[in-house]
Tab-separated table of C-alpha atoms and ligand atoms in Angstrom:
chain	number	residue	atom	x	y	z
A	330	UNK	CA	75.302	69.979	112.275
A	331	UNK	CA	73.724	70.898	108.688
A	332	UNK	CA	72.344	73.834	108.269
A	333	UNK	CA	68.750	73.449	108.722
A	334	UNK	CA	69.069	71.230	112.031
A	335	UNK	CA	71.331	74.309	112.891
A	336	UNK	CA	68.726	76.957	112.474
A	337	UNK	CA	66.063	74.388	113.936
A	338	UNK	CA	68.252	74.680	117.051
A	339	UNK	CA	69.557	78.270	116.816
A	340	UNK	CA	65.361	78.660	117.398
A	341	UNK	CA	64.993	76.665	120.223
A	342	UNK	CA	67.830	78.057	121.794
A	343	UNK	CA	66.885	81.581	121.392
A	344	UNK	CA	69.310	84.414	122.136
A	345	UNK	CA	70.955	86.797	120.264
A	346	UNK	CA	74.489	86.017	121.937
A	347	UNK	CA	73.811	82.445	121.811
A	348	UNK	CA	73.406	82.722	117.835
A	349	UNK	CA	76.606	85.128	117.291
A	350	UNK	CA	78.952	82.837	119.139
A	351	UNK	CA	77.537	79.617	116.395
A	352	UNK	CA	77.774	82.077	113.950
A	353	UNK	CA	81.269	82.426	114.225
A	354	UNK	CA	82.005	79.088	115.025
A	355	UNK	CA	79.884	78.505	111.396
A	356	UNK	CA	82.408	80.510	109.742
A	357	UNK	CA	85.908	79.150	111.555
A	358	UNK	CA	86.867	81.820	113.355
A	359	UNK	CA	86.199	83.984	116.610
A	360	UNK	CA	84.267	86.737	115.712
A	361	UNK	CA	84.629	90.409	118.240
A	362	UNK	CA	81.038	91.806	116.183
A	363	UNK	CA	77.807	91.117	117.745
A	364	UNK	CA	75.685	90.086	114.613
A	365	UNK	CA	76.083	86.930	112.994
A	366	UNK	CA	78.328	86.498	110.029
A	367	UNK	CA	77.386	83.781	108.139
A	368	UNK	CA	80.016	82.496	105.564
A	369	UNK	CA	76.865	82.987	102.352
A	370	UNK	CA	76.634	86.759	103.377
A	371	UNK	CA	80.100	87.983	104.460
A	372	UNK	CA	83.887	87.464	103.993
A	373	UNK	CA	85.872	88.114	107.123
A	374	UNK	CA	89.000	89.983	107.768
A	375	UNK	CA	90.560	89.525	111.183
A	376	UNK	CA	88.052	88.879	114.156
A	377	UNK	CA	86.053	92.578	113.931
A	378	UNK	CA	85.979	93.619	110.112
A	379	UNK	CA	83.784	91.491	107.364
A	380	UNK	CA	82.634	92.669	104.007
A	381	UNK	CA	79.442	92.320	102.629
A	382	UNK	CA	78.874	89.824	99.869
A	383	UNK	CA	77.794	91.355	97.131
A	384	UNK	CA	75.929	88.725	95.027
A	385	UNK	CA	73.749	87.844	98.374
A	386	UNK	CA	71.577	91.270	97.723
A	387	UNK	CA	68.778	91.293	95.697
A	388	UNK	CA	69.308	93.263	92.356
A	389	UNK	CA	67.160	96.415	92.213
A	390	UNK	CA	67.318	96.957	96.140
A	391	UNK	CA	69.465	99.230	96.826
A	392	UNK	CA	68.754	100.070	100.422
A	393	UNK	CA	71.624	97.097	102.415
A	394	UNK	CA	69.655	95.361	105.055
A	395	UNK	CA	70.837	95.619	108.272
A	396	UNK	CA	72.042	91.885	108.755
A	397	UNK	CA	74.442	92.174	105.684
A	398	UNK	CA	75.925	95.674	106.092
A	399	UNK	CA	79.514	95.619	105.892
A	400	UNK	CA	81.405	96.201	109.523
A	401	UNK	CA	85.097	97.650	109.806
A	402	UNK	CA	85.905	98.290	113.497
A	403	UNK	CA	89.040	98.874	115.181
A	404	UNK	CA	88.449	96.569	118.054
A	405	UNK	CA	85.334	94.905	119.274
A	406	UNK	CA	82.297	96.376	119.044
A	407	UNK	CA	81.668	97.616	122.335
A	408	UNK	CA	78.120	97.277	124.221
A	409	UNK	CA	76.748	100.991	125.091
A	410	UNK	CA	73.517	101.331	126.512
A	411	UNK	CA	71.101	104.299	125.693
A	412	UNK	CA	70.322	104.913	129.912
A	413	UNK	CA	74.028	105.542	130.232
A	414	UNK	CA	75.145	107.069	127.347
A	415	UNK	CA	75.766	111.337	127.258
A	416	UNK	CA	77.050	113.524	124.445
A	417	UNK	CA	79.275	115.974	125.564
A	418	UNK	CA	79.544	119.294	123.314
A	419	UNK	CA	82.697	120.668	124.164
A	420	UNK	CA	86.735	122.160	123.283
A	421	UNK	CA	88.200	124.970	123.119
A	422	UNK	CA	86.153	126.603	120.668
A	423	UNK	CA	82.750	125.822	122.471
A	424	UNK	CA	80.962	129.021	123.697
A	425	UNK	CA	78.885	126.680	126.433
A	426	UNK	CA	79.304	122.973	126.246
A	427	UNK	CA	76.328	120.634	126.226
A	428	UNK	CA	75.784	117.273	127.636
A	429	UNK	CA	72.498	115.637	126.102
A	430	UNK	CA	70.805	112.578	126.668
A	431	UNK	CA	69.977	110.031	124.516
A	432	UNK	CA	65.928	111.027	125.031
A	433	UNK	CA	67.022	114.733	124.488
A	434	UNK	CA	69.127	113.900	121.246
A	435	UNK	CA	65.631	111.861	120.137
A	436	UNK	CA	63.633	114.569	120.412
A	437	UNK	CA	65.396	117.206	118.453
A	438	UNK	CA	64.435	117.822	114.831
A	439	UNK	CA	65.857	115.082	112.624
A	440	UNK	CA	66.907	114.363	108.874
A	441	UNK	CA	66.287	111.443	107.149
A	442	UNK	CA	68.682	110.421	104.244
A	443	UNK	CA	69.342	107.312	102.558
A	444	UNK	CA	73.251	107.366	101.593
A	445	UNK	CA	76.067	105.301	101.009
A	446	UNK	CA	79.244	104.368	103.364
A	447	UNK	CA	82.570	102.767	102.125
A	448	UNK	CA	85.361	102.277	103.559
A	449	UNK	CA	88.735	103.769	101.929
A	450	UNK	CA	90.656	100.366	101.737
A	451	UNK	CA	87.353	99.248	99.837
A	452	UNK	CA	89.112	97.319	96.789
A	453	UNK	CA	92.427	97.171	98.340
A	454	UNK	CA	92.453	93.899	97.190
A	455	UNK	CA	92.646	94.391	93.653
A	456	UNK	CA	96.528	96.843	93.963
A	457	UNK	CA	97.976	93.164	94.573
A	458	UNK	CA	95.904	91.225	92.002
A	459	UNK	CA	96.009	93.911	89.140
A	460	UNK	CA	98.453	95.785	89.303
A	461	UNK	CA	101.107	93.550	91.372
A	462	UNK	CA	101.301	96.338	94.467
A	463	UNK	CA	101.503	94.751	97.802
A	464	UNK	CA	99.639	97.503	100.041
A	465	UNK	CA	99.433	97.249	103.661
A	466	UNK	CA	96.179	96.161	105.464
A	467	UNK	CA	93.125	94.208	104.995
A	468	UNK	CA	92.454	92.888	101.362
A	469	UNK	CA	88.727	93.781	101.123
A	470	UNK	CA	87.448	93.225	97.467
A	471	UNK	CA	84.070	95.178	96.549
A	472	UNK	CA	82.117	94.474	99.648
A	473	UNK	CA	82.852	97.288	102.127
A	474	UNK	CA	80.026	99.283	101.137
A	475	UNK	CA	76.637	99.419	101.805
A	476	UNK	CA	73.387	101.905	101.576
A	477	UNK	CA	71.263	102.823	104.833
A	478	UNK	CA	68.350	105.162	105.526
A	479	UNK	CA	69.632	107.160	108.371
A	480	UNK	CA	68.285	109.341	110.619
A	481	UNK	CA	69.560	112.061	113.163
A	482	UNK	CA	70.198	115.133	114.020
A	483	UNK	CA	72.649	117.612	111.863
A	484	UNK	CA	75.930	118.248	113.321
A	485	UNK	CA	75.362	121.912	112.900
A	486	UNK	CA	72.044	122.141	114.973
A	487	UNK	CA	73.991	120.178	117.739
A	488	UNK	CA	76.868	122.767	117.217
A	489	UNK	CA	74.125	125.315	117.476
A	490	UNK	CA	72.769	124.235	121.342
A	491	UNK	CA	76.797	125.142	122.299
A	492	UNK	CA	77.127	127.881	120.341
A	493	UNK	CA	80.664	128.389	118.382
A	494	UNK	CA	83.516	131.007	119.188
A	495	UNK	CA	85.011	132.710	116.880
A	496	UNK	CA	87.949	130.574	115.398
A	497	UNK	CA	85.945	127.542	115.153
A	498	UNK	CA	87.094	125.554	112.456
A	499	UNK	CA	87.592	121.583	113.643
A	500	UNK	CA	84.685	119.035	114.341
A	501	UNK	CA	85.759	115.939	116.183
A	502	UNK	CA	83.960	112.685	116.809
A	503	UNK	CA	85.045	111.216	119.389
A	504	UNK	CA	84.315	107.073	119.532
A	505	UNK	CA	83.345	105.074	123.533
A	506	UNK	CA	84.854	102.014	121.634
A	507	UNK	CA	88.547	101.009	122.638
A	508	UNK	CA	91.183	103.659	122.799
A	509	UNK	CA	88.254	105.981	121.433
A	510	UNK	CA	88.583	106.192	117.770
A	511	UNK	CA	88.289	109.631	116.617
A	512	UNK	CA	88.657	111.797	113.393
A	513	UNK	CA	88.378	115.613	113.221
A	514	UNK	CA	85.862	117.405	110.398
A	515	UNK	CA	86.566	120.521	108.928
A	516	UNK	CA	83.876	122.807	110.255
A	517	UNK	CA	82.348	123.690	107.108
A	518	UNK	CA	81.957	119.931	106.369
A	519	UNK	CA	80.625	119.079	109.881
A	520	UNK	CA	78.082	122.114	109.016
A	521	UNK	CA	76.497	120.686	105.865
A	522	UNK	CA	73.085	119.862	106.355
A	523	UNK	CA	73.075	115.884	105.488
A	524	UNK	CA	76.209	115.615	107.679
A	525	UNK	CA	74.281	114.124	110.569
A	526	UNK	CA	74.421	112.672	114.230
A	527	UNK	CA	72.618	108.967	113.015
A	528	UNK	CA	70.525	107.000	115.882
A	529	UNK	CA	68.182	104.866	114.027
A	530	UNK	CA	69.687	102.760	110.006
A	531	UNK	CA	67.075	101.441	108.016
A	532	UNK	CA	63.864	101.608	110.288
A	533	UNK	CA	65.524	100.465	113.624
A	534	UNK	CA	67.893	101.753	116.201
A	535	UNK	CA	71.305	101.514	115.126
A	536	UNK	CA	72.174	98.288	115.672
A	537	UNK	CA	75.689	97.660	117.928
A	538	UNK	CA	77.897	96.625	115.149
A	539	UNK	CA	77.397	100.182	113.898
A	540	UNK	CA	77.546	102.377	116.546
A	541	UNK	CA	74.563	102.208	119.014
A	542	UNK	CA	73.202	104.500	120.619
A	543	UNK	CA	74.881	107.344	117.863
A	544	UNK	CA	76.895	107.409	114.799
A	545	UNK	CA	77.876	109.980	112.714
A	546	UNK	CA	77.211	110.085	108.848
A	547	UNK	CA	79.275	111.956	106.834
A	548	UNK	CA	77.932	111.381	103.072
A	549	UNK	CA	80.669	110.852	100.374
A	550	UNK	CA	83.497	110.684	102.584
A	551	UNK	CA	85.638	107.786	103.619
A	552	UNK	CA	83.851	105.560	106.020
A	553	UNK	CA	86.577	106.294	108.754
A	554	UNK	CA	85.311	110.043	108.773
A	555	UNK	CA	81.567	108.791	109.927
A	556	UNK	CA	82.775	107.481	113.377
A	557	UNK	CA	80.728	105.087	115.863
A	558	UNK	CA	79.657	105.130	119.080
A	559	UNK	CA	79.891	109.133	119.239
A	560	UNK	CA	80.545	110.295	123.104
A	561	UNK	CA	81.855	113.614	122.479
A	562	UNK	CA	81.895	116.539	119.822
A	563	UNK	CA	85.472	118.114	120.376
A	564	UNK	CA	85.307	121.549	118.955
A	565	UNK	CA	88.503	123.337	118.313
A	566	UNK	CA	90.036	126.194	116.755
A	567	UNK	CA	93.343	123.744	115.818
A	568	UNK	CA	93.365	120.456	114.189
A	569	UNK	CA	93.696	117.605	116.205
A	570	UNK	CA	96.108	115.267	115.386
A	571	UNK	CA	94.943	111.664	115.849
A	572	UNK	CA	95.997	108.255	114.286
A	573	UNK	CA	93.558	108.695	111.585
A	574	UNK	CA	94.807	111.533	110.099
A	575	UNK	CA	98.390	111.488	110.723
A	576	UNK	CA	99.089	107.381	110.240
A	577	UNK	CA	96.057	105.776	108.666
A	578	UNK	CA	93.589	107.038	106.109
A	579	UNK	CA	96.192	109.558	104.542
A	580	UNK	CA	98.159	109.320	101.173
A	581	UNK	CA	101.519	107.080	102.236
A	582	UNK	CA	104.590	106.378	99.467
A	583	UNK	CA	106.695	107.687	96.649
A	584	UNK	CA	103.898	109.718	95.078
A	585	UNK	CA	103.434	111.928	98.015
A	586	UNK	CA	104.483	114.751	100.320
A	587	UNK	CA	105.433	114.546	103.937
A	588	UNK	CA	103.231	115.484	105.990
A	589	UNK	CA	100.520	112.980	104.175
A	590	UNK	CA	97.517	114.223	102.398
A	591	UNK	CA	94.598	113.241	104.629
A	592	UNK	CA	91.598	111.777	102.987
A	593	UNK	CA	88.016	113.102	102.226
A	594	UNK	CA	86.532	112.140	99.639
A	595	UNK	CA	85.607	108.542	98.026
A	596	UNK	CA	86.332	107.652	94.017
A	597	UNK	CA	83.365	106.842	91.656
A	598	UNK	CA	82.998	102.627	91.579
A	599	UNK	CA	81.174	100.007	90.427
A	600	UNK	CA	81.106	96.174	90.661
A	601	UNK	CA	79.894	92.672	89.594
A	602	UNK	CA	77.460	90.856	92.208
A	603	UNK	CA	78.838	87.903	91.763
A	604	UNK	CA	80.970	84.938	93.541
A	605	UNK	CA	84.751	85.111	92.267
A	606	UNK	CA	85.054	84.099	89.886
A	607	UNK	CA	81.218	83.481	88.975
A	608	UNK	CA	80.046	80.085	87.538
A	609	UNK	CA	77.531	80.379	85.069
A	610	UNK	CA	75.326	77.946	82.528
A	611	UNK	CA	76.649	79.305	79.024
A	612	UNK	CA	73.284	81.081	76.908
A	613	UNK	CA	71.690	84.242	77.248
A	614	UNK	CA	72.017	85.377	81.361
A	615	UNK	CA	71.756	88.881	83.154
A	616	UNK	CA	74.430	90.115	84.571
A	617	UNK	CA	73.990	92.176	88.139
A	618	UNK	CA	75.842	94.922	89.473
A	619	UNK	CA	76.282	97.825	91.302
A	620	UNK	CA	77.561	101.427	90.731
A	621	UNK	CA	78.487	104.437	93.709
A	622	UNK	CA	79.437	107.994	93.382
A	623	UNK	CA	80.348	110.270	96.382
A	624	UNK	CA	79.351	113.365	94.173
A	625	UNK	CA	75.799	112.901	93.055
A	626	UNK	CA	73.728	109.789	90.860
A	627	UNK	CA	74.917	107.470	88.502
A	628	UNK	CA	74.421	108.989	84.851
A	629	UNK	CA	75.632	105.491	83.326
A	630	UNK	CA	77.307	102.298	83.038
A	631	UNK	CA	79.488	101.214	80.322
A	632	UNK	CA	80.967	97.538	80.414
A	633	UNK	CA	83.769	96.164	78.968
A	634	UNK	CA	84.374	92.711	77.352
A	635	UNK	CA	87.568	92.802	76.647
A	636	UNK	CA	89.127	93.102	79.817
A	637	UNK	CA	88.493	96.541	80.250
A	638	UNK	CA	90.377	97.970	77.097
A	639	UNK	CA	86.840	98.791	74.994
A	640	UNK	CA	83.737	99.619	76.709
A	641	UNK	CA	81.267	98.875	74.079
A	642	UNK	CA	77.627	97.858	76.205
A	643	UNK	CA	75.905	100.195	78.310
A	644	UNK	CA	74.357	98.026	81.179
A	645	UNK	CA	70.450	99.234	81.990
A	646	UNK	CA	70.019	100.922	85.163
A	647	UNK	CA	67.355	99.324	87.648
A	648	UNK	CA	65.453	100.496	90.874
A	649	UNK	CA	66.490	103.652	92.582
A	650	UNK	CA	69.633	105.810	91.371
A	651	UNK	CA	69.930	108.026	94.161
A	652	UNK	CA	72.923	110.703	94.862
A	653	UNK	CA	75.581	109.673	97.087
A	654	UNK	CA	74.023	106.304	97.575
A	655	UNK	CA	73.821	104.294	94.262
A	656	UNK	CA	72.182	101.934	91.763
A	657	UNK	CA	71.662	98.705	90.830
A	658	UNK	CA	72.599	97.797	87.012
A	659	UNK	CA	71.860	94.940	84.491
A	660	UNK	CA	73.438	93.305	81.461
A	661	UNK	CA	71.804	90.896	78.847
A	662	UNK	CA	74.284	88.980	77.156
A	663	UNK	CA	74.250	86.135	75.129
A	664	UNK	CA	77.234	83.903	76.497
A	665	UNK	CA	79.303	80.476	74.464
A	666	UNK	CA	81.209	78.505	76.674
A	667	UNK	CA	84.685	79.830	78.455
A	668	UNK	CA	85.860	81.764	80.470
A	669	UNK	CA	84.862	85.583	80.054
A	670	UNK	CA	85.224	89.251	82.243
A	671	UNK	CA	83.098	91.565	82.834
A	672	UNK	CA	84.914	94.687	83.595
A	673	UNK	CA	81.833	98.249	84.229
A	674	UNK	CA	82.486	101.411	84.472
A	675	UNK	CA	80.570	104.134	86.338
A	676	UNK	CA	79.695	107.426	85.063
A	677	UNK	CA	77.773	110.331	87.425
A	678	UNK	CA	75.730	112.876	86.756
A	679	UNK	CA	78.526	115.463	86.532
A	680	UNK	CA	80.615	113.492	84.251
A	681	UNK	CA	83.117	111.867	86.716
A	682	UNK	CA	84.517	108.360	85.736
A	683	UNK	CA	86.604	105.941	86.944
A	684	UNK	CA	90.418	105.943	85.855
A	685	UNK	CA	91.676	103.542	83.874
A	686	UNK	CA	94.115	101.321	85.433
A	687	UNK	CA	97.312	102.613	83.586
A	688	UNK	CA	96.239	105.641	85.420
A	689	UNK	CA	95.256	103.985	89.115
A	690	UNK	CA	98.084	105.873	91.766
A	691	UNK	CA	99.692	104.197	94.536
A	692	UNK	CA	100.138	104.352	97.777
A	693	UNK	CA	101.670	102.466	100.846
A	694	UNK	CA	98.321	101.640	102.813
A	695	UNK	CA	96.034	100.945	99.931
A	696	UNK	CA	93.274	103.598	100.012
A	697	UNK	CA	91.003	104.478	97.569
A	698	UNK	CA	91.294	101.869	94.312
A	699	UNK	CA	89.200	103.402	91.422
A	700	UNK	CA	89.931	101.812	88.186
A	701	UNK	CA	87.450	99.337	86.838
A	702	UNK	CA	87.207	95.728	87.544
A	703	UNK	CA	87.502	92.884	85.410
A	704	UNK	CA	85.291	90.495	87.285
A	705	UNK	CA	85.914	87.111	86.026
A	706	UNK	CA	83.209	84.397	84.997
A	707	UNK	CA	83.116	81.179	83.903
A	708	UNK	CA	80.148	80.020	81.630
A	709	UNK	CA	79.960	76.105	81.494
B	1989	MTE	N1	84.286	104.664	116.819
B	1989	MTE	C1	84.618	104.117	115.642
B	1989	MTE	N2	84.079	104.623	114.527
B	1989	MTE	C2	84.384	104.100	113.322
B	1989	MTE	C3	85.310	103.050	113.200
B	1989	MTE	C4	85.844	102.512	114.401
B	1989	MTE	O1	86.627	101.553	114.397
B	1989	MTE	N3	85.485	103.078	115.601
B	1989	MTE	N4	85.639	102.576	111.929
B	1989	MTE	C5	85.459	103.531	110.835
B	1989	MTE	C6	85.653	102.983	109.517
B	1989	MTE	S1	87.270	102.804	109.005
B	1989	MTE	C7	84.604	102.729	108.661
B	1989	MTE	S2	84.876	102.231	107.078
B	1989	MTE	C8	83.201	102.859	109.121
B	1989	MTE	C9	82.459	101.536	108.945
B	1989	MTE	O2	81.132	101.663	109.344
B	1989	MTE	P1	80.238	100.344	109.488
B	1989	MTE	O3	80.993	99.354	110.334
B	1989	MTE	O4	78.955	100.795	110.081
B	1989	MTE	O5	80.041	99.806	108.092
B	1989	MTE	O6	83.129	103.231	110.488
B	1989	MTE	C10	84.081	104.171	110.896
B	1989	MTE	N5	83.778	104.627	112.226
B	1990	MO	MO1	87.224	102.338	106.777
């Protein structure tokens, strides 16, 4: 079936369902998300994670719709409904624990922010293809991030309605989905006032894939901190342990001490929206890109020619530049025939860069790649 008999079916079929299971047949594989993942918006990894493609948003939007937001999940996305759902406030460190509803959590005073999420193995890819290190997991390239306007409820007015003992220092998350995915907060993070309890991304309820009915957001941080599908606040005067922040999403190999660091924290990054390698008519073209910092706006973007050694352009920032979310970026340039890279570089507000790649550290599990990207076109 083509594409447009497809869709001309896909509408007289109807069904959400109905259109994820062609989806995934569309892209070759079975798919454990609930939205579609066409093969022109998203490369997949495995049957539940698929990053966004880059070059199929439009250049000075920096808000990610919905339908192309990246998805990492540990196992299917599981199907909550709002009637049934609770959060429970509890743990040792609770003075009264709270179970809400999900019409009692929509009725408390909310925050709106618009902010990005990444995940850490975000650029994993590019260990193995730049610098020859074979790290463990998915090889996602530049596509596991995206930027939502969220709304909820801060953790710390939830944390208020239960009322903290003294010794209160961990905040954990606790996930309905699978073997409940979890990952503790340091109180004082869990506290900060854009560190919220999400129920509606971009205009809508949150939509399945990413964590209906609730979800925390927890800006600048590795995705795997902001966890899905919240059930439970654990509250606790000791830090849980947990597989993701003993096993995954710490520091792994040679460079570091046992036990692992944990991560916090994302690295300053930018990218190329473009297919890779991109295909190009040689003359004058714009190039299109993006730029992230965990820490505040982006200040600048130099680019590279060269392969990354000189960065002598400075690409012209476009749309919004907002902290801890993004902006888009432009190039002119004026291109002969061949093959050429683009390689940017970010620069933020307070004067954090990304490393070059001489100076890009290892580790085991991939986490975290922050050097610039030479982002390979081909003008013909
Ligand atoms: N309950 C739960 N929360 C989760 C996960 C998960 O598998 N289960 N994955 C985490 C990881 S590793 C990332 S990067 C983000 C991805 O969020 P998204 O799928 O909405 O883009 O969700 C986090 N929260
Ligand atoms: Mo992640």
């Amino acid at each position: 079936m083509d594409e447009s008999s497809r869709r001309r079916f896909l509408a007289l079929a109807g069904g959400g369902g109905l259109v994820a299971a062609l989806g995934c047949r569309a892209s070759g594989a079975r798919s454990e998300l609930v939205k579609p993942l066409p093969d022109a918006l998203f490369i997949r990894h495995g049957a539940h994670n698929a990053e966004t493609r880059l070059e199929s948003l439009s250049p000075g939007q920096l808000v990610t719709p919905n339908d192309r937001f990246y998805v990492r999940n540990h196992g299917p996305t599981p199907r909550l409904s709002a009637a049934g759902w609770r959060l429970e406030i509890h743990g040792d460190a609770v003075a009264r624990p709270v179970s809400l509803t999900y019409d009692e959590l929509v009725t408390l005073p909310s925050r709106t922010i618009t902010r990005y999420l990444e995940c850490a193995g975000n650029g994993r890819a590019f260990f193995a293809e730049l610098l020859g290190f074979a790290a463990d997991g998915d090889p996602w390239r530049d596509g596991a991030y995206g930027v939502a306007t969220w709304t909820g409820v801060p953790l710390a007015r939830l944390l208020g309605l239960a009322g903290l003992r003294d010794g209160a220092a961990w905040v954990m998350p606790v996930g309905l989905d699978g073997d409940g995915y979890a990952r503790p907060l340091p109180l004082a993070k869990a506290m900060m006032e854009d560190t919220i309890l999400a129920y509606r991304m971009n205009g809508g309820p949150l939509p399945m894939d990413h964590g209906f009915p609730a979800r925390v957001v927890v800006p600048g941080w590795i995705g795997a901190a902001s966890v899905k599908w919240v059930g439970a606040l654990e509250v606790s005067t000791r830090e849980p342990m947990v597989p993701a922040n003993t096993e995954d999403y710490v520091l792994l190999g040679a460079d570091y001490p046992r036990p692992p660091p944990v991560l916090t924290t994302q690295v300053i990054r930018s990218a190329v929206c473009m297919p890779w390698p991109g295909l190009l008519p040689a003359g004058r073209r714009t190039i299109y890109g993006l730029a992230w910092s965990p820490f505040g706006a982006i200040a600048r973007v130099e680019v590279s020619l060269d392969g990354g050694h000189n960065f002598t352009r400075v690409a012209r920032l476009i749309g919004d530049d907002l902290p801890v979310a993004g902006t888009w970026w432009q190039l002119e340039l004026e291109a002969p025939p061949g093959e050429l890279s683009i390689t940017p570089r970010a620069v933020d507000e307070h004067g954090h860069t990304q490393p070059p790649l001489s100076q890009q550290r290892l580790n085991d599990k991939g986490y975290l790649f922050a050097a610039p990207v030479p982002h390979p076109i081909r003008f013909v």
